[in-house]
Short mmCIF file of C-alpha atoms and ligand atoms in Angstrom, two decimals:
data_model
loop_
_atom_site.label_atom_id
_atom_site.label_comp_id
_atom_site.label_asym_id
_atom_site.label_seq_id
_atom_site.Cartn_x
_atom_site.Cartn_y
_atom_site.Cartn_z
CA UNK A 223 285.90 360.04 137.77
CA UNK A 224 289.77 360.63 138.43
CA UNK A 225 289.71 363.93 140.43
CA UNK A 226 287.74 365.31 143.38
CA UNK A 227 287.61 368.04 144.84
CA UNK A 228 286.53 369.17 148.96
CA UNK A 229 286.17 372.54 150.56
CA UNK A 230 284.54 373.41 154.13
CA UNK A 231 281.96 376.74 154.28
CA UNK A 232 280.21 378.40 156.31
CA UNK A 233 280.23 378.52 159.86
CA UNK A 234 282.73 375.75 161.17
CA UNK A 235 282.07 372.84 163.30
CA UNK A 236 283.67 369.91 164.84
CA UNK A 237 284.05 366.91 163.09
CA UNK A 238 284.32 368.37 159.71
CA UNK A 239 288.52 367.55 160.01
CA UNK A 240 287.15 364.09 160.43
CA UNK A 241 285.31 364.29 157.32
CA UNK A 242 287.82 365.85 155.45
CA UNK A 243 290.31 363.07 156.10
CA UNK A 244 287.75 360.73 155.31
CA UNK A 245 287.57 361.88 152.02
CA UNK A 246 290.81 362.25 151.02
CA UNK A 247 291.62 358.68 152.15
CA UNK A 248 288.62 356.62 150.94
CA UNK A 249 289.13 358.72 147.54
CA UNK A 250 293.06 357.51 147.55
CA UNK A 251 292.07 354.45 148.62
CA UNK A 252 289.88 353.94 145.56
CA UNK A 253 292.70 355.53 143.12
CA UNK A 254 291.35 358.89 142.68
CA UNK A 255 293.28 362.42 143.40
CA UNK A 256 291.87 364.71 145.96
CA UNK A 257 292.29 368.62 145.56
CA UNK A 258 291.84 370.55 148.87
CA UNK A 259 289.96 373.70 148.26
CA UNK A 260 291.17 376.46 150.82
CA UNK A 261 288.49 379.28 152.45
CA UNK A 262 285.28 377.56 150.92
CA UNK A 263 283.74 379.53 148.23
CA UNK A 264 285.98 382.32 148.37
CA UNK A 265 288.98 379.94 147.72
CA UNK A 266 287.34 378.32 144.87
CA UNK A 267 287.17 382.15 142.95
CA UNK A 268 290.52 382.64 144.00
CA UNK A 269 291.62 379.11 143.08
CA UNK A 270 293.10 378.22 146.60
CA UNK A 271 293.44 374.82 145.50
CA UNK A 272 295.67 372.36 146.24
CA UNK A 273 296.31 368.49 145.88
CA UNK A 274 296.12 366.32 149.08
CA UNK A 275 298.00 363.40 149.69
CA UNK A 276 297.77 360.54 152.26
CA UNK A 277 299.61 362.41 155.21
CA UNK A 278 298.41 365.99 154.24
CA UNK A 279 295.26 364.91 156.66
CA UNK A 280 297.31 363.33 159.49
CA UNK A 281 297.05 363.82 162.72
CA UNK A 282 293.82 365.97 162.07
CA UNK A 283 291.46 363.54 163.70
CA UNK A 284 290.86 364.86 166.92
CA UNK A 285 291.01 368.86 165.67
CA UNK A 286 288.39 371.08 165.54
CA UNK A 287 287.87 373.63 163.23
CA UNK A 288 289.09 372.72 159.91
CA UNK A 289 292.17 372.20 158.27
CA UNK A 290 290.98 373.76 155.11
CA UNK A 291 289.75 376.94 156.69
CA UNK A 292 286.22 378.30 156.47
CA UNK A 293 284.73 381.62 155.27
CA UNK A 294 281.62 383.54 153.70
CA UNK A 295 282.11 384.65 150.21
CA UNK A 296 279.17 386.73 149.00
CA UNK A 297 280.50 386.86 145.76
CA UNK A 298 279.40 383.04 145.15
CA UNK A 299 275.94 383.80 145.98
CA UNK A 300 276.28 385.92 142.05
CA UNK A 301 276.42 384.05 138.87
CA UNK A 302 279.41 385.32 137.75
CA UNK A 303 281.20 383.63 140.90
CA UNK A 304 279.69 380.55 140.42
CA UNK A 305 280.79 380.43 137.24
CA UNK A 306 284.19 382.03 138.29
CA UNK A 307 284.32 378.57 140.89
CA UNK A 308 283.56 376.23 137.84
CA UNK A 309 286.02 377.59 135.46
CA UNK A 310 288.58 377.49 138.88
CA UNK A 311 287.52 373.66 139.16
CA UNK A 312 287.95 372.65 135.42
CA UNK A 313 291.36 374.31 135.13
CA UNK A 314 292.29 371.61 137.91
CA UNK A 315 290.64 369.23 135.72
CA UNK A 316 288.00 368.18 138.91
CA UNK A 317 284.95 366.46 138.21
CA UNK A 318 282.95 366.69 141.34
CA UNK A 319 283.18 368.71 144.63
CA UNK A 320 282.27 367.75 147.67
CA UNK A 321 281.24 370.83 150.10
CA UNK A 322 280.95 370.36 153.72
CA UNK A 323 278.81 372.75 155.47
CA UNK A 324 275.75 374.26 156.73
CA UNK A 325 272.37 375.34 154.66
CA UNK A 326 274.09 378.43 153.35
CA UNK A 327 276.80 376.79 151.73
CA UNK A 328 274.47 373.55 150.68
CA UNK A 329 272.67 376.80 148.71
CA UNK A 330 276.09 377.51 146.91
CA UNK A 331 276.35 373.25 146.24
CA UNK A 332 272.94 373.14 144.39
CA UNK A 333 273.65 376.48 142.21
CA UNK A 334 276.93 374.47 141.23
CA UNK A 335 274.79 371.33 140.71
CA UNK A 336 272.09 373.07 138.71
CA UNK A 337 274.87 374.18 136.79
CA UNK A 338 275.65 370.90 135.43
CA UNK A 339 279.11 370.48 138.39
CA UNK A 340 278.06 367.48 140.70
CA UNK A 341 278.55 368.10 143.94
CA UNK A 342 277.73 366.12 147.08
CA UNK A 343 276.71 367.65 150.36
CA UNK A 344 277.71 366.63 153.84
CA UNK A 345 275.88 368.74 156.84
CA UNK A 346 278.77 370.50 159.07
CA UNK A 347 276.78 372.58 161.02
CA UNK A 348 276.53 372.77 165.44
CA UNK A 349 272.85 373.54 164.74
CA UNK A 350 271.26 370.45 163.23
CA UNK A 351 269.24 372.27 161.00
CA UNK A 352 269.75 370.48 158.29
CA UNK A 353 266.30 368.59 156.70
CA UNK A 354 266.93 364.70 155.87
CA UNK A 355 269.24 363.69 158.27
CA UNK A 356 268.92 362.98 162.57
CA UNK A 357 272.30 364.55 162.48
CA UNK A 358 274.97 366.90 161.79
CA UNK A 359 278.32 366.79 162.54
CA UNK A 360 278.94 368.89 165.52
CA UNK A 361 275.81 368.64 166.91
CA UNK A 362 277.53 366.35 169.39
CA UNK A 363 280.30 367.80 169.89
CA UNK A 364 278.71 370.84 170.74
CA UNK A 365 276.01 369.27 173.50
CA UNK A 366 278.93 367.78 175.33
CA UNK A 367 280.35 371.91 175.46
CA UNK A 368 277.01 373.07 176.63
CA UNK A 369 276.21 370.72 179.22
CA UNK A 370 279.95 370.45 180.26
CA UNK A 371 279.03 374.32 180.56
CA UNK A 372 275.86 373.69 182.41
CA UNK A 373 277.02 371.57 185.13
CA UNK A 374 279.68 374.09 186.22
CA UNK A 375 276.53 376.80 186.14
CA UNK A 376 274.55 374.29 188.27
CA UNK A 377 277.32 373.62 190.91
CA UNK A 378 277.77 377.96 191.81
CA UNK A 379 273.87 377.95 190.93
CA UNK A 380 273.25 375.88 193.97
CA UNK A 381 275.55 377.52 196.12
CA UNK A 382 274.66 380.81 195.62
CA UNK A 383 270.69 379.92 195.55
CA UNK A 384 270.33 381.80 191.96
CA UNK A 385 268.64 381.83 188.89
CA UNK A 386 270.88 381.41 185.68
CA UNK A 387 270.06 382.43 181.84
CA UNK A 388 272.07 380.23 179.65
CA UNK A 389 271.88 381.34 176.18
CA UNK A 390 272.71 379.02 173.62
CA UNK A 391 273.52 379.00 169.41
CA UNK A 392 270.71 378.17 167.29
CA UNK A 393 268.72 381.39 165.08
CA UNK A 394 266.24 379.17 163.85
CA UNK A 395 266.28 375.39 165.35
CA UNK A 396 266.34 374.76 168.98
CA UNK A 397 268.27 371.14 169.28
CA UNK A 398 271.17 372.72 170.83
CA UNK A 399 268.51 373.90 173.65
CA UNK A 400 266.43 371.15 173.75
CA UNK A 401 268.87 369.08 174.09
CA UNK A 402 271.23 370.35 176.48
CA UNK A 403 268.77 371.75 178.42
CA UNK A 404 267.36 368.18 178.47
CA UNK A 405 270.73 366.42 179.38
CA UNK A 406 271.68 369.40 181.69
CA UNK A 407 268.17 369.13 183.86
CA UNK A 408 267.02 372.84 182.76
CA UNK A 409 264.05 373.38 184.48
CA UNK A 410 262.79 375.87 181.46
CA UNK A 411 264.01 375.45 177.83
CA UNK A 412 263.44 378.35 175.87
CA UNK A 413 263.14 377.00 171.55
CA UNK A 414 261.99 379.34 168.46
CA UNK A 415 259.88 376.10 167.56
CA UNK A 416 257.55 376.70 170.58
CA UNK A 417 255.89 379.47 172.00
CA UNK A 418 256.41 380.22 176.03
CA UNK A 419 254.75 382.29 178.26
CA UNK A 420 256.55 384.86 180.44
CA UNK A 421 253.59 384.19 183.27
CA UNK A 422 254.83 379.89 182.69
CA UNK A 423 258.06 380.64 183.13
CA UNK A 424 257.82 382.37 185.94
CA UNK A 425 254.91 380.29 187.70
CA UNK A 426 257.81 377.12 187.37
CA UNK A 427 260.27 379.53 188.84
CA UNK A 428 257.95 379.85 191.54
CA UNK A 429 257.15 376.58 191.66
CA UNK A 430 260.02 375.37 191.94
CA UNK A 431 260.98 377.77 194.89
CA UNK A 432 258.08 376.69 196.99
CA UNK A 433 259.73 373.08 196.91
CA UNK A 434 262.91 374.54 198.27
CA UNK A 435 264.59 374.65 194.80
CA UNK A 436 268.32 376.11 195.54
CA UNK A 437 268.86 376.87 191.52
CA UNK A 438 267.03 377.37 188.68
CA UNK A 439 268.33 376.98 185.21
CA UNK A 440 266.55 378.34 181.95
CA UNK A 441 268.38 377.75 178.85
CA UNK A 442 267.56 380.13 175.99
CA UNK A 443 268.34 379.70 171.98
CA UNK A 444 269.15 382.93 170.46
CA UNK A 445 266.48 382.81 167.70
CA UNK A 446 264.38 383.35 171.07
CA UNK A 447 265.39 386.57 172.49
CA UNK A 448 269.37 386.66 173.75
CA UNK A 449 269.81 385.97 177.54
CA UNK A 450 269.83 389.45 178.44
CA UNK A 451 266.98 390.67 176.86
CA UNK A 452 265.16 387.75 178.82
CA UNK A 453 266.63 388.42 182.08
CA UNK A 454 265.58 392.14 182.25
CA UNK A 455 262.07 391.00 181.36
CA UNK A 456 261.88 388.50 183.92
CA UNK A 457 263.14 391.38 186.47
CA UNK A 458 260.59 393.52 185.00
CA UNK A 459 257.75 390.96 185.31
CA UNK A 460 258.66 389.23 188.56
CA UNK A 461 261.41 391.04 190.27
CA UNK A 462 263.03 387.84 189.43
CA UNK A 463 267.15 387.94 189.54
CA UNK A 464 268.92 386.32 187.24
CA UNK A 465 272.49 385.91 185.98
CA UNK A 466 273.34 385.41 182.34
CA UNK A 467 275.88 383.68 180.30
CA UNK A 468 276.69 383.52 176.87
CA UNK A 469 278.51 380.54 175.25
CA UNK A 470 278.90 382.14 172.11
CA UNK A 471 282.01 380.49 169.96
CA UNK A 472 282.92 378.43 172.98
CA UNK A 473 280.10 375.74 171.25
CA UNK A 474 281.42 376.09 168.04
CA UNK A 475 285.01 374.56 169.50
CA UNK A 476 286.76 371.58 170.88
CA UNK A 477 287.94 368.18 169.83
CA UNK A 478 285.25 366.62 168.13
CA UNK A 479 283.56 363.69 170.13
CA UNK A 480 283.52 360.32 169.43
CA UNK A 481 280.70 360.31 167.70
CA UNK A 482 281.64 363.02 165.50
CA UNK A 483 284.27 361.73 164.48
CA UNK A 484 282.45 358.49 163.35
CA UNK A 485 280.04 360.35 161.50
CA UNK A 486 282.45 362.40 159.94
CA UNK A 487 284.42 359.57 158.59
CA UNK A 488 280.98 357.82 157.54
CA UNK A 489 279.86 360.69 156.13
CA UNK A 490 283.35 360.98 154.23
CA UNK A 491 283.89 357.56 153.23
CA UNK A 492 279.82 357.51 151.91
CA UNK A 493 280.40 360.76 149.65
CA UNK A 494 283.19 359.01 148.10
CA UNK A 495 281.29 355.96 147.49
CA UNK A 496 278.30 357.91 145.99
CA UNK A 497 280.94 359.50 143.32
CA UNK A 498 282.22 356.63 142.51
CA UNK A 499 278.92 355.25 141.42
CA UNK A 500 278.59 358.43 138.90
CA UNK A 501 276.22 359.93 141.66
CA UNK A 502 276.68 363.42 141.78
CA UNK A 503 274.56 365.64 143.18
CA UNK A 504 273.32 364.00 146.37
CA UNK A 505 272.94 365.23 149.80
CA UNK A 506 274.14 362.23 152.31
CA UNK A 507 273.28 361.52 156.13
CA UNK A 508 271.78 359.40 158.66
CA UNK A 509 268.61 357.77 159.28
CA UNK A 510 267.74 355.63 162.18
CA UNK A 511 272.00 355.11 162.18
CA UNK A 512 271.76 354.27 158.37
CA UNK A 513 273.56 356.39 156.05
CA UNK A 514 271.07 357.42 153.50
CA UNK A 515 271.47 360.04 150.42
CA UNK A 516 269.10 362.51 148.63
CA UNK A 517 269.00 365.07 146.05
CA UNK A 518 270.63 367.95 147.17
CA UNK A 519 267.84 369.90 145.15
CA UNK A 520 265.36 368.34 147.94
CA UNK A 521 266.89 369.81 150.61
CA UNK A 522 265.06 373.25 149.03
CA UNK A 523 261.83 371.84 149.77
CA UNK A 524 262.28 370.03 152.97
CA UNK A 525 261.96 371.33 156.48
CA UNK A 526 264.24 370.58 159.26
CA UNK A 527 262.11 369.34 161.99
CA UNK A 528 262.50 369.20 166.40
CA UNK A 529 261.09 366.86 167.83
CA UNK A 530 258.61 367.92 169.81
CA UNK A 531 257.64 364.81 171.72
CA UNK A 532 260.76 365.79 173.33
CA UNK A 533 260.47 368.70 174.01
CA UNK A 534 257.03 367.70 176.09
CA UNK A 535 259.02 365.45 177.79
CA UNK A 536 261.63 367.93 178.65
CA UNK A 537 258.63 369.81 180.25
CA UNK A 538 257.22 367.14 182.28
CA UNK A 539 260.16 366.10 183.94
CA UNK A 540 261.00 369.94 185.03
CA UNK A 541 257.88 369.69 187.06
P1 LIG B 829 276.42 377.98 156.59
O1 LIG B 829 276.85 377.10 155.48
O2 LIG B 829 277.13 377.67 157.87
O3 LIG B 829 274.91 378.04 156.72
P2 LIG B 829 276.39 380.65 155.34
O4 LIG B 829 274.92 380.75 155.36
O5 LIG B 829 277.18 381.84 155.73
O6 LIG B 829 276.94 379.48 156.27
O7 LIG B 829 276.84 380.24 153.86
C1 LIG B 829 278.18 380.00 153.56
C2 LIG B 829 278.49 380.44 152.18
O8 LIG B 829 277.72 379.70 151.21
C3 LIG B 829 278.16 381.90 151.85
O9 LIG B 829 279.14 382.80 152.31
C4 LIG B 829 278.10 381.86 150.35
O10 LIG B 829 279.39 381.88 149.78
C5 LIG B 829 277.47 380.50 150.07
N1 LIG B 829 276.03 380.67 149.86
C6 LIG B 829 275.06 380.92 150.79
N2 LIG B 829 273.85 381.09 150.21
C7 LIG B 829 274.04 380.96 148.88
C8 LIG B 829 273.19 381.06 147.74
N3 LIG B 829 271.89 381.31 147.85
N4 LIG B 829 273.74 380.86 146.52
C9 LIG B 829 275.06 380.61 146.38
N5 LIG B 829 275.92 380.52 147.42
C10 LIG B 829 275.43 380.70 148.65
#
């Protein structure tokens, strides 16, 4: 293995410029040349490629976003781009590709893998949907936005005696919610994992009321209903007023966080390792803070779970 290449696709996230630089130094660490692919998939059929050196990924560390641009390519999700990537790829002479990015784009890294063009897959995603790993990077990074978010809500929340709706990323997994509805003291957490009553929710409203409650807080995941759509059925149920906010983007910003930005450079310095051993085709991440690896072909199969036990926590302690 001499040359390697790495794009970022998908939906960006924080900690991937972490990543990024982790790969480009471990692999020029370990004598190999790094080509930066530009635009994820889309670059790679265009052949946005070019070589990275040492200083290309300074002063990166603490960015978000990513240096190497992001962007959906439906194109890719065809044969003929796939094949238009690989042809891109050997006319740089790479031998392996490392994509970072969410379960879209680790679709478009097993179609190149079944193909016979190793790649390895490192989860960049806010939503922490991906199966086989307690993380992904951004996950963090985006809790700290939502409860940094939160805690403003909270302080005019208790001044103004009201009721807010924050609604929060996440289609299909509910860690952003559970989480920073957990961390932020939500007294209802609203996840597509678990079904919720309107006549619970607005019994704890109640509830919590009756014990001379100034605020409420109810944080929603879009894959639920959005904010607004909950707020006029709460008015429509209860007469219950509420104010909404969005975060939209906001979560998918920022410097990463610490913790991102160790991940990312484990998660870097790991994919690099796992090439060098001739083992292409691997999905890495971490277990129990041990950096584990899997075939990417597995990640087909495998469901991303929440955990739940949480989640009955989160309930118990709103009481
Ligand atoms: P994310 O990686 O954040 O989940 P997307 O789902 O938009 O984001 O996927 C990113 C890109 O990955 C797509 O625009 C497409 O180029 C590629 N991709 C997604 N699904 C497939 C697929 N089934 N086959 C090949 N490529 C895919």
């Amino acid at each position: 293995m001499k040359k390697i290449g790495v794009l970022t696709s998908g939906g960006d996230s924080p900690g991937m410029n972490p990543a990024i630089r982790a790969v480009v130094r471990k692999a020029i660490f370990e004598g190999l040349e790094v080509y930066g692919i530009s635009q994820g998939y889309k670059g790679l059929i265009e052949g946005n490629i070019q070589k990275l050196e040492v200083g290309s990924v300074g002063d990166i560390i603490q960015r978000g976003g990513t240096m190497l641009q992001s962007a959906r390519c439906e194109e890719f999700k065809t044969e003929e781009g796939q094949d238009k990537g690989i042809e891109q790829l050997k006319k740089h002479g790479i031998e392996a590709l490392v994509v970072i990015g969410g379960d879209g784009s680790y679709q478009g890294a097993i179609k190149l893998t079944k193909k016979g063009f190793p790649c390895i897959g490192i989860p960049g995603t806010i939503d922490n949907d991906i199966p086989g790993t307690d993380y992904t990077l951004g996950f963090n990074t985006a809790l700290h936005t939502v409860i940094d978010a939160i805690d403003r809500i909270r302080d005019t929340a208790s001044s103004h005696e009201r009721t807010f709706i924050i609604e929060v990323m996440g289609r299909d997994a509910g860690d952003i919610a559970l989480w920073s509805g957990l961390a932020g003291g939500a007294e209802t957490i609203l996840i597509p994992e678990a079904d919720e009553s309107f006549d619970d929710i607005i019994a704890r409203l109640h509830q919590g009321n009756e014990r001379g409650k100034k605020h409420s807080i109810i944080v929603v995941a879009e894959g639920v209903m959005s904010g607004n759509e909950l707020a006029e059925k709460l008015k429509e149920k209860s007469g219950v007023e509420t104010r909404v906010t969005v975060l939209g983007h906001i979560q998918r910003g920022g410097s990463p966080s610490a913790f991102d930005r160790v991940l990312g450079s484990r998660f870097g310095g790991y994919a690099v390792d796992l090439l060098l051993q001739g083992r292409g085709g691997r999905a890495v991440g971490i277990q129990k803070n041990e950096l584990v690896d899997y075939d990417i072909l597995e990640v087909l199969g495998k469901e991303h779970h929440i955990d739940m036990n949480m989640y009955k926590l989160s309930k118990e302690l709103s009481i």
